[in-house]
Structures are given as C-alpha cells and as structure tokens.
Amino acid sequence: MHLQLLRNATLTLTYAGRTILIDPDFGPRHSRVSFTSRSRNPMVELPESIDTILQGVELVIVSHLHQDHFDTIARQSVPKTLPLICQPGDETTIRDLGFTSVTPLTDIINWHGILLTRREGSHGLGPVVDKMGSVMGLSLEAEGEPSVYWAGDTVLYAPVAETIAATRPDIIVTHSCGARWDGDLIVMDAAQTVTVCEAAPASIIVATHMEALDHATISRQELRRAADEEGIPASRLLIPADGETLSFLKR
C-alpha cells in the first residue's frame, strides 16, 4: 500500500492494485475566503498538478461536501464517469453535478476485492455539529494489504474509540490540525491524536489535514512535540509533508 498526502485531507491510496482518490480539494492557494481573518484558504498550493493527481485514479471517495473536501475545482475536474462513493444523503447533490456512478456508503461495499466499511464520525461535539453537518469515516481491507481506518473529519469520541478497539487497524489516518469553529474543536487536536496513539499501540497513525486552513490551531511541529512529550516515537506517529508518499506492508 502507498499513501500520498497531497494537501489537507486530499490523498491518494494505491491499495490492492487500485488507485483511490480521497476528498479532492484542488483549489489554488488563497482562492477561498478566510475562516478566521488570518489567511485566505487554502494556505498552500497543491504539490502536483491536477492532471498528475488524477492520472490512474479509478475510484473517488468524498466523505462530505465541505469545500476543503470536495471543492468547486474538483467538482469540475474529476471525470464524471469515475465511480464515486459518498456518505448517505450526499448522492443527489453529487449526481446533480453530472457524476454518473455515485454510490452512498451505507454499510459495506466490495469494490474489486476491497472492502469499504462506513464508520461513524462527528465533526465536533454539541451544537457545532448542526453547523458542520454529517460526516463519515471508513475502513479499507483487502487480501495482502494492511487494514486501514481513515477517521475523516471527526473528533475523538466514543464511536471512534470503539472502531479502533474493535477493528485494531494496521494504519489509522487522522485529521489532526485542531481546527475550531466558533471556538469549538471540530477535528482532532494534538492531545486527541496522542490519545489515539496510546489506544492503538499496535497501529501506525498517519496525521493529516494540517497546515492548509486558517482555522487550524496545531502545526506539524506542535503535534510532533506533543507526541515526543508522551513518548510516542516518530515510527508510530507519521506526520507526512504535502506531496510525501508513505509505503506500508501488511503486518
């Protein structure tokens, strides 16, 4: 398995011989409004051209419809005939954009021998969830590949902890920038990411969704420092740079 972080939540997985694009946000640097008046978004450019990113992609996964997960440029650039998996409730909107092969992930889908299982997520806790809307995570499993739990835009709460305990994934991908909305935490921060590491001692955690949006509160360096303070080695908590590719074997 190869995982390439492109920017923020956008990544490609080469998994069981297939190439999967997750949460494409293709907007140029500073092309969208600021959330906090600190900077326009996204704060950094993509590390590769859109054409290069789309080369060989066979499946697109869109966890929810926020612009930093499926932006206007991606909605125009992703080929409309590519199979696309989304959370239940988003399929009509995506079909209305012209996509012709849209499947909501209600439970489990077997796509070319890859099992995709929907997982619960909460984009914050309390009243902020009504503002953020619903989100999903997912698990991936395939013969000969490490098991993956992609948590998505969620804070650490009981269903996430239960998924980790029940599935014991080889790889856990977290969104760890500590983004806040009206003061409320809406994705994991450093403390919650460290807690995930401690709750899954046999897993490798890959922290993404960092240093791309102006409502983030945790940098890569700050996350690394927090992990070091709790004795989490760099071999267990990976914090890739934009454009970096990580490779994993089944354990």
CSV table of C-alpha atoms in Angstrom, one decimal:
chain,number,residue,atom,x,y,z
A,1,MET,CA,0.0,0.0,0.0
A,2,HIS,CA,1.1,3.5,-0.8
A,3,LEU,CA,-0.4,6.6,0.7
A,4,GLN,CA,0.4,10.0,-0.8
A,5,LEU,CA,-0.8,13.1,1.1
A,6,LEU,CA,-1.4,15.8,-1.3
A,7,ARG,CA,-2.8,18.6,0.9
A,8,ASN,CA,-5.1,18.9,3.9
A,9,ALA,CA,-7.4,15.8,3.7
A,10,THR,CA,-6.7,15.1,0.0
A,11,LEU,CA,-4.7,11.9,-0.6
A,12,THR,CA,-4.3,9.0,-2.9
A,13,LEU,CA,-4.1,5.4,-1.9
A,14,THR,CA,-2.6,2.7,-4.0
A,15,TYR,CA,-4.3,-0.3,-2.5
A,16,ALA,CA,-4.7,-3.9,-3.8
A,17,GLY,CA,-3.5,-2.7,-7.2
A,18,ARG,CA,-6.1,0.1,-7.4
A,19,THR,CA,-5.7,3.9,-7.1
A,20,ILE,CA,-8.2,5.7,-4.9
A,21,LEU,CA,-8.5,9.5,-4.5
A,22,ILE,CA,-10.0,10.7,-1.2
A,23,ASP,CA,-11.6,14.1,-0.6
A,24,PRO,CA,-10.2,16.1,-3.6
A,25,ASP,CA,-9.7,19.8,-2.9
A,26,PHE,CA,-8.0,21.2,-5.9
A,27,GLY,CA,-8.4,25.0,-5.3
A,28,PRO,CA,-5.3,27.2,-5.8
A,29,ARG,CA,-3.7,28.9,-2.8
A,30,HIS,CA,-5.7,31.7,-1.4
A,31,SER,CA,-8.7,31.1,-3.8
A,32,ARG,CA,-11.3,30.8,-1.0
A,33,VAL,CA,-12.3,33.0,1.9
A,34,SER,CA,-10.7,33.1,5.3
A,35,PHE,CA,-12.4,31.4,8.3
A,36,THR,CA,-10.5,33.5,11.0
A,37,SER,CA,-9.2,36.6,9.1
A,38,ARG,CA,-5.7,35.0,9.5
A,39,SER,CA,-5.3,34.0,5.8
A,40,ARG,CA,-7.3,33.2,2.8
A,41,ASN,CA,-7.7,29.4,2.1
A,42,PRO,CA,-6.1,27.1,1.2
A,43,MET,CA,-2.9,28.5,2.6
A,44,VAL,CA,-0.6,26.4,0.4
A,45,GLU,CA,-0.6,25.2,-3.2
A,46,LEU,CA,-1.1,21.6,-4.2
A,47,PRO,CA,2.3,19.8,-4.6
A,48,GLU,CA,1.4,18.4,-8.0
A,49,SER,CA,-0.8,19.4,-10.9
A,50,ILE,CA,-4.4,18.3,-11.0
A,51,ASP,CA,-3.7,16.3,-14.2
A,52,THR,CA,-0.9,14.4,-12.4
A,53,ILE,CA,-3.1,13.7,-9.4
A,54,LEU,CA,-5.9,12.3,-11.5
A,55,GLN,CA,-3.6,10.1,-13.5
A,56,GLY,CA,-4.6,6.5,-12.9
A,57,VAL,CA,-7.4,7.2,-10.4
A,58,GLU,CA,-10.1,4.5,-10.5
A,59,LEU,CA,-12.3,5.5,-7.6
A,60,VAL,CA,-13.1,8.7,-5.8
A,61,ILE,CA,-14.3,8.9,-2.2
A,62,VAL,CA,-16.0,12.1,-0.9
A,63,SER,CA,-16.6,12.0,2.9
A,64,HIS,CA,-18.7,15.2,2.9
A,65,LEU,CA,-19.3,18.2,0.8
A,66,HIS,CA,-17.3,20.9,2.6
A,67,GLN,CA,-15.2,22.9,0.1
A,68,ASP,CA,-11.9,21.6,1.6
A,69,HIS,CA,-13.0,18.0,0.9
A,70,PHE,CA,-14.8,18.4,-2.5
A,71,ASP,CA,-14.2,21.9,-3.8
A,72,THR,CA,-15.5,23.7,-6.9
A,73,ILE,CA,-12.4,22.9,-8.9
A,74,ALA,CA,-12.5,19.2,-8.0
A,75,ARG,CA,-16.2,19.1,-8.9
A,76,GLN,CA,-15.3,20.4,-12.4
A,77,SER,CA,-12.0,18.5,-12.8
A,78,VAL,CA,-12.8,14.9,-11.6
A,79,PRO,CA,-14.0,12.9,-14.6
A,80,LYS,CA,-17.8,12.5,-14.3
A,81,THR,CA,-17.7,8.8,-15.2
A,82,LEU,CA,-15.4,7.7,-12.4
A,83,PRO,CA,-17.1,5.7,-9.7
A,84,LEU,CA,-17.6,7.9,-6.7
A,85,ILE,CA,-18.5,6.8,-3.1
A,86,CYS,CA,-20.1,9.3,-0.7
A,87,GLN,CA,-21.9,9.4,2.6
A,88,PRO,CA,-25.6,8.7,2.5
A,89,GLY,CA,-27.5,11.9,1.8
A,90,ASP,CA,-24.9,13.5,-0.5
A,91,GLU,CA,-25.6,11.3,-3.5
A,92,THR,CA,-28.3,13.5,-5.0
A,93,THR,CA,-26.1,16.7,-4.9
A,94,ILE,CA,-23.2,14.9,-6.5
A,95,ARG,CA,-25.4,13.3,-9.2
A,96,ASP,CA,-26.8,16.8,-9.9
A,97,LEU,CA,-23.2,17.9,-10.6
A,98,GLY,CA,-23.1,15.4,-13.5
A,99,PHE,CA,-21.4,12.4,-11.9
A,100,THR,CA,-22.9,9.2,-13.3
A,101,SER,CA,-21.7,6.5,-11.0
A,102,VAL,CA,-22.4,7.6,-7.4
A,103,THR,CA,-22.9,5.1,-4.6
A,104,PRO,CA,-23.6,6.0,-1.0
A,105,LEU,CA,-21.7,4.0,1.5
A,106,THR,CA,-24.4,2.9,3.9
A,107,ASP,CA,-22.6,-0.1,5.3
A,108,ILE,CA,-20.1,-2.2,3.3
A,109,ILE,CA,-19.2,-2.2,-0.3
A,110,ASN,CA,-16.9,-4.7,-2.0
A,111,TRP,CA,-15.2,-2.8,-4.8
A,112,HIS,CA,-12.8,-5.1,-6.8
A,113,GLY,CA,-12.0,-7.1,-3.7
A,114,ILE,CA,-11.5,-4.1,-1.5
A,115,LEU,CA,-14.0,-4.0,1.4
A,116,LEU,CA,-15.0,-0.4,2.3
A,117,THR,CA,-16.9,-0.1,5.6
A,118,ARG,CA,-18.6,3.1,6.7
A,119,ARG,CA,-17.6,4.4,10.1
A,120,GLU,CA,-19.3,7.0,12.3
A,121,GLY,CA,-17.7,10.4,12.7
A,122,SER,CA,-18.7,13.7,14.5
A,123,HIS,CA,-17.4,17.0,13.2
A,124,GLY,CA,-17.2,18.4,16.7
A,125,LEU,CA,-19.5,17.8,19.7
A,126,GLY,CA,-22.6,19.6,20.8
A,127,PRO,CA,-24.3,22.4,18.9
A,128,VAL,CA,-21.4,22.9,16.5
A,129,VAL,CA,-22.4,19.6,14.8
A,130,ASP,CA,-25.5,21.2,13.5
A,131,LYS,CA,-23.4,23.8,11.8
A,132,MET,CA,-20.8,21.3,10.5
A,133,GLY,CA,-23.3,18.7,9.3
A,134,SER,CA,-22.8,14.9,9.0
A,135,VAL,CA,-19.5,13.3,8.0
A,136,MET,CA,-18.2,9.8,7.7
A,137,GLY,CA,-15.0,7.8,8.1
A,138,LEU,CA,-14.3,4.4,6.6
A,139,SER,CA,-12.2,1.3,6.9
A,140,LEU,CA,-10.5,-0.5,4.0
A,141,GLU,CA,-9.5,-4.2,3.9
A,142,ALA,CA,-8.1,-6.3,1.1
A,143,GLU,CA,-6.1,-9.6,0.8
A,144,GLY,CA,-2.4,-9.0,1.3
A,145,GLU,CA,-2.8,-5.3,2.3
A,146,PRO,CA,-2.7,-3.6,5.8
A,147,SER,CA,-6.1,-2.7,7.2
A,148,VAL,CA,-6.8,1.0,7.2
A,149,TYR,CA,-9.1,3.1,9.3
A,150,TRP,CA,-9.5,6.6,7.7
A,151,ALA,CA,-11.2,8.5,10.5
A,152,GLY,CA,-12.1,11.6,8.5
A,153,ASP,CA,-13.3,14.9,9.8
A,154,THR,CA,-14.1,13.8,13.4
A,155,VAL,CA,-13.1,14.5,16.9
A,156,LEU,CA,-12.1,11.6,19.2
A,157,TYR,CA,-15.3,10.4,20.7
A,158,ALA,CA,-16.8,7.0,21.8
A,159,PRO,CA,-17.7,5.6,18.3
A,160,VAL,CA,-14.1,6.4,17.0
A,161,ALA,CA,-12.6,4.8,20.1
A,162,GLU,CA,-14.9,1.8,19.7
A,163,THR,CA,-13.9,1.4,16.0
A,164,ILE,CA,-10.2,1.4,16.9
A,165,ALA,CA,-10.8,-1.2,19.7
A,166,ALA,CA,-13.0,-3.5,17.6
A,167,THR,CA,-11.0,-3.5,14.3
A,168,ARG,CA,-7.4,-3.0,15.5
A,169,PRO,CA,-6.4,-1.5,12.2
A,170,ASP,CA,-2.8,-1.6,11.0
A,171,ILE,CA,-3.0,2.0,9.8
A,172,ILE,CA,-5.1,4.9,11.3
A,173,VAL,CA,-5.4,8.1,9.3
A,174,THR,CA,-6.4,11.1,11.5
A,175,HIS,CA,-7.2,14.7,10.8
A,176,SER,CA,-5.1,16.4,13.5
A,177,CYS,CA,-4.9,20.1,12.9
A,178,GLY,CA,-7.1,21.0,15.9
A,179,ALA,CA,-9.4,23.1,13.7
A,180,ARG,CA,-12.0,25.2,15.6
A,181,TRP,CA,-15.3,26.7,14.6
A,182,ASP,CA,-16.7,29.4,16.9
A,183,GLY,CA,-14.2,28.2,19.5
A,184,ASP,CA,-15.4,24.5,19.3
A,185,LEU,CA,-13.0,21.8,18.3
A,186,ILE,CA,-14.2,20.2,15.1
A,187,VAL,CA,-11.3,17.7,14.3
A,188,MET,CA,-8.7,16.1,16.4
A,189,ASP,CA,-6.0,18.2,18.1
A,190,ALA,CA,-2.6,17.1,19.4
A,191,ALA,CA,-3.9,15.7,22.6
A,192,GLN,CA,-6.6,13.6,20.9
A,193,THR,CA,-4.1,12.3,18.3
A,194,VAL,CA,-1.8,11.3,21.1
A,195,THR,CA,-4.7,9.5,22.8
A,196,VAL,CA,-5.3,7.6,19.6
A,197,CYS,CA,-1.7,6.5,19.5
A,198,GLU,CA,-2.0,5.3,23.1
A,199,ALA,CA,-5.3,3.5,22.4
A,200,ALA,CA,-3.8,1.7,19.4
A,201,PRO,CA,-0.3,0.6,20.4
A,202,ALA,CA,-0.1,-1.9,17.5
A,203,SER,CA,-1.2,0.6,14.9
A,204,ILE,CA,0.7,3.2,12.9
A,205,ILE,CA,-1.0,6.6,13.0
A,206,VAL,CA,-0.8,8.9,10.0
A,207,ALA,CA,-1.7,12.5,10.9
A,208,THR,CA,-3.1,14.6,8.0
A,209,HIS,CA,-5.3,17.7,7.5
A,210,MET,CA,-2.5,20.0,8.7
A,211,GLU,CA,-1.2,23.5,7.9
A,212,ALA,CA,-3.6,24.2,5.0
A,213,LEU,CA,-6.5,26.0,6.5
A,214,ASP,CA,-6.5,29.1,8.7
A,215,HIS,CA,-8.8,27.8,11.4
A,216,ALA,CA,-6.3,25.1,12.3
A,217,THR,CA,-4.6,25.5,15.7
A,218,ILE,CA,-2.0,22.8,15.7
A,219,SER,CA,1.1,22.6,13.4
A,220,ARG,CA,3.0,19.6,12.4
A,221,GLN,CA,5.9,20.7,14.7
A,222,GLU,CA,3.5,21.2,17.6
A,223,LEU,CA,2.0,17.7,17.1
A,224,ARG,CA,5.4,16.1,16.9
A,225,ARG,CA,6.4,17.9,20.1
A,226,ALA,CA,3.3,16.7,22.0
A,227,ALA,CA,3.9,13.2,20.8
A,228,ASP,CA,7.5,13.3,21.9
A,229,GLU,CA,6.5,14.5,25.4
A,230,GLU,CA,4.3,11.4,25.7
A,231,GLY,CA,6.9,9.0,24.4
A,232,ILE,CA,5.2,8.3,21.1
A,233,PRO,CA,8.0,7.6,18.6
A,234,ALA,CA,8.1,9.0,15.1
A,235,SER,CA,7.9,5.4,13.8
A,236,ARG,CA,4.4,5.1,15.2
A,237,LEU,CA,3.1,8.6,14.5
A,238,LEU,CA,3.8,9.7,11.0
A,239,ILE,CA,3.2,13.3,10.0
A,240,PRO,CA,3.8,13.5,6.3
A,241,ALA,CA,4.6,16.7,4.4
A,242,ASP,CA,2.4,17.7,1.4
A,243,GLY,CA,3.3,15.6,-1.5
A,244,GLU,CA,5.0,12.9,0.6
A,245,THR,CA,4.3,9.2,-0.1
A,246,LEU,CA,4.3,6.6,2.6
A,247,SER,CA,4.5,2.9,1.9
A,248,PHE,CA,3.2,0.1,4.2
A,249,LEU,CA,3.3,-3.7,4.1
A,250,LYS,CA,0.7,-6.0,5.7
A,251,ARG,CA,1.8,-6.8,9.2
